[in-house]
Structure formats: structure tokens, C-alpha cells
Amino acid sequence: MLTHPTLDQLRTLKLDGMACALEEQRQLPACEDLAFEDRLGLLVDRERAWRDGRRLERLLRAAKLKHAQACLEDVQYSAGRGLDKRLIATLSGGDWIRQGQSILLTGPTGVGKTWLACALGQHACRQGFPVLYQRVPRLTETLRIAHADGSFGRVLAQLARIDVLILDDWGMTPLDQAARHDLLEVIDDRSTSKSTLITSQLPIDHWHAWLNDPTVADAILDRLVHRSHRVALKGESMRRKPPEKPKSDNPS
């Protein structure tokens, strides 16, 4: 068998996983005793694993998560946090994304809202869903600039294609009329088939007042609240507590 030309052909065809597996098989004498079908199966399995790994890398890079290492396996369910294990287990299945539902994550500063949102986003990436993390103040500024340079429609279309849009710091700063209408456009594009994950220090009952426009507020909240899962974190700020383990929740 002309191994080197075969390896070159595999890499030319972008079958890098199979190429690596073939090189490993050459160095393992035990593989010589395997039937051709078994060795081919191992090559195909490696290629699939390689592609899945590369896709996950791309999704995580594109997601721009604030806490890139956050994962659901490290969530703390300590008493007083108000975090329901059964709800998180249900959300981990991904049906909320497939059904275009939203998550409204509220609580005082420092209790881990952003960290938990990023953990849910990271888990969505592992399931193959495109995710994007955005702070609301920065998103509204991006949309304002898009109006000025003529790219607003393109930016909206890009956001509409994201399966899970994480909007952090919802209610943090006042909105002007243009920003309110831009948020409505973003939410409306997602209201029937895409998922939005919102974190906010403001209780949901205060969102209407923050939006400060009855008509726009009614439209936004109608699209968000009625098809959503609510998570209200409680307790003291985790910034005041010394970390128990290196992988424990970060404050947000």
C-alpha cells in the first residue's frame, strides 16, 4: 500500500481525521490483525469525531461567550440560590431551543447570572446550535452604527439566523426611542422559531417600565414572556465568597 500518497489524498480531500487515524494504525501492530471493514470503520469514526470537534471549536469561537469555560456540569446548586436541578436538566436536553423558547434569567448582581447563561450557551454549542453572546448596551450601539453605515438589514439578518441569542445586562442602561425599536426588531425576528436568553438584575415585572414606551414594551414582552422559562437566582453575591473549587461558578 502506498501510504504517503494515500495520506496526501486524504488531506487534499479535507479528511484530516481519517489521515491521523491511518497514521496511528500504521504504528499499532495490533491493527494488522483487524479485518479491512473494522479498520475502515475506525477511520470513519475518527473522521466523524474530528469534524464534530472542529465544528464545536467554530461554534464556541463564534459564540463569543464571556465565560468561555462555563459548563452545566459545574453549576452549583447550593441552598438559597433558587436554582432547580430538574429545570436545568430539562433545559440541557435542548428542546427549548428546538421549540424556539426563551429563558429569562434574573437576580441581583453577583449571583452568577452571566456565568449560568454562558454555561447554557456552551451546552447549546455542544449540541450543534449556533450561539451568540451580546451585552444589550453594546448590541444597541452596534445597531445604531449599522443604521448609519447602511448595514442594519444585514446585521438583523445575521442575528435572526442565530439559534440562541444571549442578551446580557438587560435593563442595565436607559434606552432611547431608536434603541427600543431596534430591540423590538431583533426580538420579533426570533419570536416564532429562535431562542433568546436574557439576563437582568431587574425583575421581569419592572421590564415594562424600563422599556418606557407602552406600545413597544407590550410588543417585546408579549414575544418574550409567554413562551419562556424563568430562572430567578437568589442569595448573596458570589464575589464575596472565596472560591471553593477552581471550576465553580464565576459571579456575573
PDB file of C-alpha atoms in Angstrom:
ATOM      1  CA  MET A   1       0.000   0.000   0.000  1.00  0.00           C
ATOM      2  CA  LEU A   2       1.347   3.408  -0.951  1.00  0.00           C
ATOM      3  CA  THR A   3       0.692   5.049   2.420  1.00  0.00           C
ATOM      4  CA  HIS A   4       2.150   8.501   1.857  1.00  0.00           C
ATOM      5  CA  PRO A   5       0.237   9.214  -1.383  1.00  0.00           C
ATOM      6  CA  THR A   6      -2.930   7.996   0.360  1.00  0.00           C
ATOM      7  CA  LEU A   7      -2.323  10.343   3.289  1.00  0.00           C
ATOM      8  CA  ASP A   8      -1.776  13.214   0.872  1.00  0.00           C
ATOM      9  CA  GLN A   9      -5.015  12.406  -0.928  1.00  0.00           C
ATOM     10  CA  LEU A  10      -6.962  12.241   2.351  1.00  0.00           C
ATOM     11  CA  ARG A  11      -5.673  15.655   3.376  1.00  0.00           C
ATOM     12  CA  THR A  12      -6.406  17.073  -0.079  1.00  0.00           C
ATOM     13  CA  LEU A  13      -9.978  15.848   0.365  1.00  0.00           C
ATOM     14  CA  LYS A  14     -10.013  17.502   3.839  1.00  0.00           C
ATOM     15  CA  LEU A  15     -10.332  14.114   5.559  1.00  0.00           C
ATOM     16  CA  ASP A  16      -7.822  15.040   8.231  1.00  0.00           C
ATOM     17  CA  GLY A  17      -9.377  12.821  10.873  1.00  0.00           C
ATOM     18  CA  MET A  18      -9.011   9.751   8.667  1.00  0.00           C
ATOM     19  CA  ALA A  19      -5.442  10.736   7.815  1.00  0.00           C
ATOM     20  CA  CYS A  20      -4.483  10.950  11.502  1.00  0.00           C
ATOM     21  CA  ALA A  21      -6.202   7.642  12.241  1.00  0.00           C
ATOM     22  CA  LEU A  22      -4.410   5.936   9.330  1.00  0.00           C
ATOM     23  CA  GLU A  23      -1.039   7.149  10.607  1.00  0.00           C
ATOM     24  CA  GLU A  24      -1.857   5.798  14.055  1.00  0.00           C
ATOM     25  CA  GLN A  25      -2.909   2.434  12.627  1.00  0.00           C
ATOM     26  CA  ARG A  26       0.450   2.140  10.872  1.00  0.00           C
ATOM     27  CA  GLN A  27       2.201   2.432  14.238  1.00  0.00           C
ATOM     28  CA  LEU A  28      -0.003  -0.099  16.040  1.00  0.00           C
ATOM     29  CA  PRO A  29       0.864  -3.694  15.151  1.00  0.00           C
ATOM     30  CA  ALA A  30      -2.429  -4.906  16.627  1.00  0.00           C
ATOM     31  CA  CYS A  31      -4.318  -3.150  13.834  1.00  0.00           C
ATOM     32  CA  GLU A  32      -2.773  -5.527  11.293  1.00  0.00           C
ATOM     33  CA  ASP A  33      -4.924  -8.319  12.730  1.00  0.00           C
ATOM     34  CA  LEU A  34      -8.162  -6.404  12.164  1.00  0.00           C
ATOM     35  CA  ALA A  35     -10.375  -7.080   9.168  1.00  0.00           C
ATOM     36  CA  PHE A  36     -10.476  -4.416   6.468  1.00  0.00           C
ATOM     37  CA  GLU A  37     -14.050  -3.470   7.408  1.00  0.00           C
ATOM     38  CA  ASP A  38     -13.043  -2.973  11.053  1.00  0.00           C
ATOM     39  CA  ARG A  39     -10.094  -0.763  10.161  1.00  0.00           C
ATOM     40  CA  LEU A  40     -12.245   1.256   7.759  1.00  0.00           C
ATOM     41  CA  GLY A  41     -14.861   1.668  10.467  1.00  0.00           C
ATOM     42  CA  LEU A  42     -12.232   3.056  12.837  1.00  0.00           C
ATOM     43  CA  LEU A  43     -11.111   5.528  10.177  1.00  0.00           C
ATOM     44  CA  VAL A  44     -14.677   6.714   9.576  1.00  0.00           C
ATOM     45  CA  ASP A  45     -15.345   7.049  13.318  1.00  0.00           C
ATOM     46  CA  ARG A  46     -12.233   9.193  13.716  1.00  0.00           C
ATOM     47  CA  GLU A  47     -13.234  11.434  10.815  1.00  0.00           C
ATOM     48  CA  ARG A  48     -16.680  11.951  12.355  1.00  0.00           C
ATOM     49  CA  ALA A  49     -15.153  12.777  15.747  1.00  0.00           C
ATOM     50  CA  TRP A  50     -12.649  15.133  14.092  1.00  0.00           C
ATOM     51  CA  ARG A  51     -15.401  17.027  12.253  1.00  0.00           C
ATOM     52  CA  ASP A  52     -17.573  17.236  15.366  1.00  0.00           C
ATOM     53  CA  GLY A  53     -14.632  18.657  17.305  1.00  0.00           C
ATOM     54  CA  ARG A  54     -13.824  21.241  14.647  1.00  0.00           C
ATOM     55  CA  ARG A  55     -17.473  22.285  14.417  1.00  0.00           C
ATOM     56  CA  LEU A  56     -17.630  22.751  18.191  1.00  0.00           C
ATOM     57  CA  GLU A  57     -14.488  24.886  18.081  1.00  0.00           C
ATOM     58  CA  ARG A  58     -16.053  27.075  15.387  1.00  0.00           C
ATOM     59  CA  LEU A  59     -19.335  27.414  17.268  1.00  0.00           C
ATOM     60  CA  LEU A  60     -17.623  28.345  20.538  1.00  0.00           C
ATOM     61  CA  ARG A  61     -15.387  30.868  18.802  1.00  0.00           C
ATOM     62  CA  ALA A  62     -18.365  32.472  17.058  1.00  0.00           C
ATOM     63  CA  ALA A  63     -20.441  32.500  20.273  1.00  0.00           C
ATOM     64  CA  LYS A  64     -18.026  34.952  21.979  1.00  0.00           C
ATOM     65  CA  LEU A  65     -19.128  33.766  25.414  1.00  0.00           C
ATOM     66  CA  LYS A  66     -17.971  35.988  28.259  1.00  0.00           C
ATOM     67  CA  HIS A  67     -17.180  32.904  30.354  1.00  0.00           C
ATOM     68  CA  ALA A  68     -15.874  30.524  27.730  1.00  0.00           C
ATOM     69  CA  GLN A  69     -15.113  27.730  30.229  1.00  0.00           C
ATOM     70  CA  ALA A  70     -18.563  27.761  31.868  1.00  0.00           C
ATOM     71  CA  CYS A  71     -20.419  24.446  31.593  1.00  0.00           C
ATOM     72  CA  LEU A  72     -23.563  22.957  33.111  1.00  0.00           C
ATOM     73  CA  GLU A  73     -21.595  20.161  34.766  1.00  0.00           C
ATOM     74  CA  ASP A  74     -20.015  22.773  37.078  1.00  0.00           C
ATOM     75  CA  VAL A  75     -23.216  24.544  38.153  1.00  0.00           C
ATOM     76  CA  GLN A  76     -23.558  24.927  41.935  1.00  0.00           C
ATOM     77  CA  TYR A  77     -26.952  24.027  43.379  1.00  0.00           C
ATOM     78  CA  SER A  78     -26.240  25.313  46.860  1.00  0.00           C
ATOM     79  CA  ALA A  79     -29.168  26.079  49.139  1.00  0.00           C
ATOM     80  CA  GLY A  80     -30.598  29.534  48.744  1.00  0.00           C
ATOM     81  CA  ARG A  81     -29.658  30.071  45.076  1.00  0.00           C
ATOM     82  CA  GLY A  82     -33.158  29.332  43.834  1.00  0.00           C
ATOM     83  CA  LEU A  83     -31.819  27.015  41.139  1.00  0.00           C
ATOM     84  CA  ASP A  84     -33.980  23.997  40.269  1.00  0.00           C
ATOM     85  CA  LYS A  85     -31.957  20.928  39.220  1.00  0.00           C
ATOM     86  CA  ARG A  86     -34.924  19.492  37.365  1.00  0.00           C
ATOM     87  CA  LEU A  87     -35.347  22.638  35.294  1.00  0.00           C
ATOM     88  CA  ILE A  88     -31.653  22.758  34.372  1.00  0.00           C
ATOM     89  CA  ALA A  89     -31.786  19.051  33.484  1.00  0.00           C
ATOM     90  CA  THR A  90     -34.776  19.745  31.247  1.00  0.00           C
ATOM     91  CA  LEU A  91     -33.059  22.699  29.583  1.00  0.00           C
ATOM     92  CA  SER A  92     -29.925  20.617  28.998  1.00  0.00           C
ATOM     93  CA  GLY A  93     -31.926  18.434  26.615  1.00  0.00           C
ATOM     94  CA  GLY A  94     -32.165  21.318  24.136  1.00  0.00           C
ATOM     95  CA  ASP A  95     -35.908  21.122  23.415  1.00  0.00           C
ATOM     96  CA  TRP A  96     -36.304  24.771  24.450  1.00  0.00           C
ATOM     97  CA  ILE A  97     -34.037  25.649  21.510  1.00  0.00           C
ATOM     98  CA  ARG A  98     -35.745  23.334  19.038  1.00  0.00           C
ATOM     99  CA  GLN A  99     -39.100  24.847  20.005  1.00  0.00           C
ATOM    100  CA  GLY A 100     -37.864  28.453  19.846  1.00  0.00           C
ATOM    101  CA  GLN A 101     -38.490  29.141  23.533  1.00  0.00           C
ATOM    102  CA  SER A 102     -36.650  31.682  25.658  1.00  0.00           C
ATOM    103  CA  ILE A 103     -35.033  31.791  29.097  1.00  0.00           C
ATOM    104  CA  LEU A 104     -35.442  34.816  31.351  1.00  0.00           C
ATOM    105  CA  LEU A 105     -32.672  34.732  33.960  1.00  0.00           C
ATOM    106  CA  THR A 106     -32.965  37.331  36.708  1.00  0.00           C
ATOM    107  CA  GLY A 107     -31.359  38.062  40.062  1.00  0.00           C
ATOM    108  CA  PRO A 108     -29.237  40.594  41.945  1.00  0.00           C
ATOM    109  CA  THR A 109     -25.700  41.422  40.931  1.00  0.00           C
ATOM    110  CA  GLY A 110     -23.033  38.814  41.566  1.00  0.00           C
ATOM    111  CA  VAL A 111     -25.240  35.720  41.873  1.00  0.00           C
ATOM    112  CA  GLY A 112     -23.945  34.087  38.681  1.00  0.00           C
ATOM    113  CA  LYS A 113     -26.461  35.053  36.006  1.00  0.00           C
ATOM    114  CA  THR A 114     -23.952  35.640  33.217  1.00  0.00           C
ATOM    115  CA  TRP A 115     -21.966  32.533  34.140  1.00  0.00           C
ATOM    116  CA  LEU A 116     -25.103  30.351  34.018  1.00  0.00           C
ATOM    117  CA  ALA A 117     -26.176  31.933  30.727  1.00  0.00           C
ATOM    118  CA  CYS A 118     -22.759  31.142  29.241  1.00  0.00           C
ATOM    119  CA  ALA A 119     -22.958  27.575  30.575  1.00  0.00           C
ATOM    120  CA  LEU A 120     -26.299  27.123  28.814  1.00  0.00           C
ATOM    121  CA  GLY A 121     -24.819  28.691  25.688  1.00  0.00           C
ATOM    122  CA  GLN A 122     -21.786  26.405  25.795  1.00  0.00           C
ATOM    123  CA  HIS A 123     -24.072  23.385  26.170  1.00  0.00           C
ATOM    124  CA  ALA A 124     -26.094  24.547  23.159  1.00  0.00           C
ATOM    125  CA  CYS A 125     -22.872  24.742  21.125  1.00  0.00           C
ATOM    126  CA  ARG A 126     -22.031  21.181  22.159  1.00  0.00           C
ATOM    127  CA  GLN A 127     -25.418  20.163  20.746  1.00  0.00           C
ATOM    128  CA  GLY A 128     -24.614  21.859  17.445  1.00  0.00           C
ATOM    129  CA  PHE A 129     -26.653  25.083  17.804  1.00  0.00           C
ATOM    130  CA  PRO A 130     -25.142  28.441  16.772  1.00  0.00           C
ATOM    131  CA  VAL A 131     -24.983  30.801  19.766  1.00  0.00           C
ATOM    132  CA  LEU A 132     -24.068  34.477  20.186  1.00  0.00           C
ATOM    133  CA  TYR A 133     -23.426  36.380  23.403  1.00  0.00           C
ATOM    134  CA  GLN A 134     -24.127  40.128  23.400  1.00  0.00           C
ATOM    135  CA  ARG A 135     -24.423  42.752  26.120  1.00  0.00           C
ATOM    136  CA  VAL A 136     -27.532  44.813  25.457  1.00  0.00           C
ATOM    137  CA  PRO A 137     -25.727  48.190  25.681  1.00  0.00           C
ATOM    138  CA  ARG A 138     -23.170  47.045  23.130  1.00  0.00           C
ATOM    139  CA  LEU A 139     -25.816  45.497  20.879  1.00  0.00           C
ATOM    140  CA  THR A 140     -27.855  48.706  20.753  1.00  0.00           C
ATOM    141  CA  GLU A 141     -24.700  50.648  19.913  1.00  0.00           C
ATOM    142  CA  THR A 142     -23.879  48.160  17.134  1.00  0.00           C
ATOM    143  CA  LEU A 143     -27.374  48.585  15.707  1.00  0.00           C
ATOM    144  CA  ARG A 144     -27.107  52.379  15.919  1.00  0.00           C
ATOM    145  CA  ILE A 145     -23.874  52.258  13.896  1.00  0.00           C
ATOM    146  CA  ALA A 146     -25.488  49.828  11.439  1.00  0.00           C
ATOM    147  CA  HIS A 147     -28.219  52.371  10.751  1.00  0.00           C
ATOM    148  CA  ALA A 148     -25.566  54.968   9.955  1.00  0.00           C
ATOM    149  CA  ASP A 149     -23.483  52.828   7.596  1.00  0.00           C
ATOM    150  CA  GLY A 150     -26.391  51.124   5.837  1.00  0.00           C
ATOM    151  CA  SER A 151     -25.758  47.619   7.208  1.00  0.00           C
ATOM    152  CA  PHE A 152     -28.776  47.454   9.535  1.00  0.00           C
ATOM    153  CA  GLY A 153     -30.702  44.937   7.439  1.00  0.00           C
ATOM    154  CA  ARG A 154     -27.677  42.674   7.117  1.00  0.00           C
ATOM    155  CA  VAL A 155     -26.973  42.785  10.864  1.00  0.00           C
ATOM    156  CA  LEU A 156     -30.606  41.948  11.642  1.00  0.00           C
ATOM    157  CA  ALA A 157     -30.485  39.018   9.235  1.00  0.00           C
ATOM    158  CA  GLN A 158     -27.324  37.700  10.893  1.00  0.00           C
ATOM    159  CA  LEU A 159     -28.902  37.907  14.341  1.00  0.00           C
ATOM    160  CA  ALA A 160     -32.072  36.221  13.090  1.00  0.00           C
ATOM    161  CA  ARG A 161     -30.078  33.162  11.990  1.00  0.00           C
ATOM    162  CA  ILE A 162     -28.591  32.559  15.452  1.00  0.00           C
ATOM    163  CA  ASP A 163     -30.374  29.718  17.264  1.00  0.00           C
ATOM    164  CA  VAL A 164     -29.571  31.067  20.748  1.00  0.00           C
ATOM    165  CA  LEU A 165     -29.021  34.800  21.266  1.00  0.00           C
ATOM    166  CA  ILE A 166     -27.802  35.634  24.784  1.00  0.00           C
ATOM    167  CA  LEU A 167     -28.688  39.208  25.765  1.00  0.00           C
ATOM    168  CA  ASP A 168     -26.769  40.087  28.922  1.00  0.00           C
ATOM    169  CA  ASP A 169     -27.316  43.157  31.139  1.00  0.00           C
ATOM    170  CA  TRP A 170     -30.910  43.645  30.013  1.00  0.00           C
ATOM    171  CA  GLY A 171     -32.261  46.732  31.789  1.00  0.00           C
ATOM    172  CA  MET A 172     -28.807  47.984  32.777  1.00  0.00           C
ATOM    173  CA  THR A 173     -28.951  51.352  30.968  1.00  0.00           C
ATOM    174  CA  PRO A 174     -31.796  53.572  29.700  1.00  0.00           C
ATOM    175  CA  LEU A 175     -32.912  53.194  26.086  1.00  0.00           C
ATOM    176  CA  ASP A 176     -33.759  55.931  23.634  1.00  0.00           C
ATOM    177  CA  GLN A 177     -36.620  55.534  21.178  1.00  0.00           C
ATOM    178  CA  ALA A 178     -34.424  54.230  18.354  1.00  0.00           C
ATOM    179  CA  ALA A 179     -32.859  51.577  20.599  1.00  0.00           C
ATOM    180  CA  ARG A 180     -36.287  50.410  21.795  1.00  0.00           C
ATOM    181  CA  HIS A 181     -37.491  49.944  18.232  1.00  0.00           C
ATOM    182  CA  ASP A 182     -34.261  48.153  17.282  1.00  0.00           C
ATOM    183  CA  LEU A 183     -34.690  45.708  20.172  1.00  0.00           C
ATOM    184  CA  LEU A 184     -38.240  45.060  19.018  1.00  0.00           C
ATOM    185  CA  GLU A 185     -36.946  44.236  15.535  1.00  0.00           C
ATOM    186  CA  VAL A 186     -34.398  41.798  16.978  1.00  0.00           C
ATOM    187  CA  ILE A 187     -36.932  40.095  19.260  1.00  0.00           C
ATOM    188  CA  ASP A 188     -39.658  39.979  16.612  1.00  0.00           C
ATOM    189  CA  ASP A 189     -37.375  38.207  14.128  1.00  0.00           C
ATOM    190  CA  ARG A 190     -36.800  35.472  16.724  1.00  0.00           C
ATOM    191  CA  SER A 191     -40.229  35.201  18.316  1.00  0.00           C
ATOM    192  CA  THR A 192     -41.522  32.121  16.487  1.00  0.00           C
ATOM    193  CA  SER A 193     -38.512  29.924  15.746  1.00  0.00           C
ATOM    194  CA  LYS A 194     -35.365  31.100  17.556  1.00  0.00           C
ATOM    195  CA  SER A 195     -34.428  31.234  21.231  1.00  0.00           C
ATOM    196  CA  THR A 196     -33.386  34.234  23.287  1.00  0.00           C
ATOM    197  CA  LEU A 197     -31.698  34.023  26.685  1.00  0.00           C
ATOM    198  CA  ILE A 198     -31.920  37.219  28.729  1.00  0.00           C
ATOM    199  CA  THR A 199     -30.092  38.059  31.963  1.00  0.00           C
ATOM    200  CA  SER A 200     -31.204  41.007  34.040  1.00  0.00           C
ATOM    201  CA  GLN A 201     -30.895  42.479  37.508  1.00  0.00           C
ATOM    202  CA  LEU A 202     -34.395  43.884  37.046  1.00  0.00           C
ATOM    203  CA  PRO A 203     -37.319  41.624  37.984  1.00  0.00           C
ATOM    204  CA  ILE A 204     -39.492  40.846  34.981  1.00  0.00           C
ATOM    205  CA  ASP A 205     -42.313  42.958  36.438  1.00  0.00           C
ATOM    206  CA  HIS A 206     -40.065  46.033  36.019  1.00  0.00           C
ATOM    207  CA  TRP A 207     -39.183  45.455  32.371  1.00  0.00           C
ATOM    208  CA  HIS A 208     -42.231  47.295  31.078  1.00  0.00           C
ATOM    209  CA  ALA A 209     -41.238  50.449  32.953  1.00  0.00           C
ATOM    210  CA  TRP A 210     -37.602  50.159  31.791  1.00  0.00           C
ATOM    211  CA  LEU A 211     -38.654  49.968  28.140  1.00  0.00           C
ATOM    212  CA  ASN A 212     -40.542  53.225  28.798  1.00  0.00           C
ATOM    213  CA  ASP A 213     -42.898  53.006  25.834  1.00  0.00           C
ATOM    214  CA  PRO A 214     -46.188  51.163  26.435  1.00  0.00           C
ATOM    215  CA  THR A 215     -46.692  50.084  22.842  1.00  0.00           C
ATOM    216  CA  VAL A 216     -43.148  48.835  22.255  1.00  0.00           C
ATOM    217  CA  ALA A 217     -42.951  47.292  25.727  1.00  0.00           C
ATOM    218  CA  ASP A 218     -46.187  45.357  25.187  1.00  0.00           C
ATOM    219  CA  ALA A 219     -44.911  44.060  21.853  1.00  0.00           C
ATOM    220  CA  ILE A 220     -41.497  42.982  23.200  1.00  0.00           C
ATOM    221  CA  LEU A 221     -42.811  41.361  26.377  1.00  0.00           C
ATOM    222  CA  ASP A 222     -45.605  39.566  24.525  1.00  0.00           C
ATOM    223  CA  ARG A 223     -42.976  37.930  22.308  1.00  0.00           C
ATOM    224  CA  LEU A 224     -40.654  37.073  25.197  1.00  0.00           C
ATOM    225  CA  VAL A 225     -42.624  36.220  28.307  1.00  0.00           C
ATOM    226  CA  HIS A 226     -45.351  33.860  27.156  1.00  0.00           C
ATOM    227  CA  ARG A 227     -43.033  31.210  25.685  1.00  0.00           C
ATOM    228  CA  SER A 228     -40.242  31.320  28.220  1.00  0.00           C
ATOM    229  CA  HIS A 229     -38.628  29.522  31.136  1.00  0.00           C
ATOM    230  CA  ARG A 230     -37.992  31.745  34.154  1.00  0.00           C
ATOM    231  CA  VAL A 231     -34.973  31.335  36.422  1.00  0.00           C
ATOM    232  CA  ALA A 232     -34.776  33.725  39.388  1.00  0.00           C
ATOM    233  CA  LEU A 233     -31.408  33.386  41.122  1.00  0.00           C
ATOM    234  CA  LYS A 234     -31.182  34.432  44.753  1.00  0.00           C
ATOM    235  CA  GLY A 235     -28.651  34.735  47.534  1.00  0.00           C
ATOM    236  CA  GLU A 236     -25.637  36.835  48.356  1.00  0.00           C
ATOM    237  CA  SER A 237     -23.139  37.977  45.776  1.00  0.00           C
ATOM    238  CA  MET A 238     -20.684  35.202  44.958  1.00  0.00           C
ATOM    239  CA  ARG A 239     -17.982  37.846  44.691  1.00  0.00           C
ATOM    240  CA  ARG A 240     -17.947  37.984  48.484  1.00  0.00           C
ATOM    241  CA  LYS A 241     -17.268  34.273  48.817  1.00  0.00           C
ATOM    242  CA  PRO A 242     -13.839  32.663  48.394  1.00  0.00           C
ATOM    243  CA  PRO A 243     -13.935  30.120  45.554  1.00  0.00           C
ATOM    244  CA  GLU A 244     -14.281  26.555  46.823  1.00  0.00           C
ATOM    245  CA  LYS A 245     -13.030  24.933  43.646  1.00  0.00           C
ATOM    246  CA  PRO A 246     -11.246  26.219  40.533  1.00  0.00           C
ATOM    247  CA  LYS A 247     -14.237  25.292  38.353  1.00  0.00           C
ATOM    248  CA  SER A 248     -17.013  26.764  40.491  1.00  0.00           C
ATOM    249  CA  ASP A 249     -19.426  29.410  39.199  1.00  0.00           C
ATOM    250  CA  ASN A 250     -17.991  32.834  38.441  1.00  0.00           C
ATOM    251  CA  PRO A 251     -20.020  35.865  39.556  1.00  0.00           C
ATOM    252  CA  SER A 252     -21.944  37.831  36.957  1.00  0.00           C
TER     253      SER A 252
END
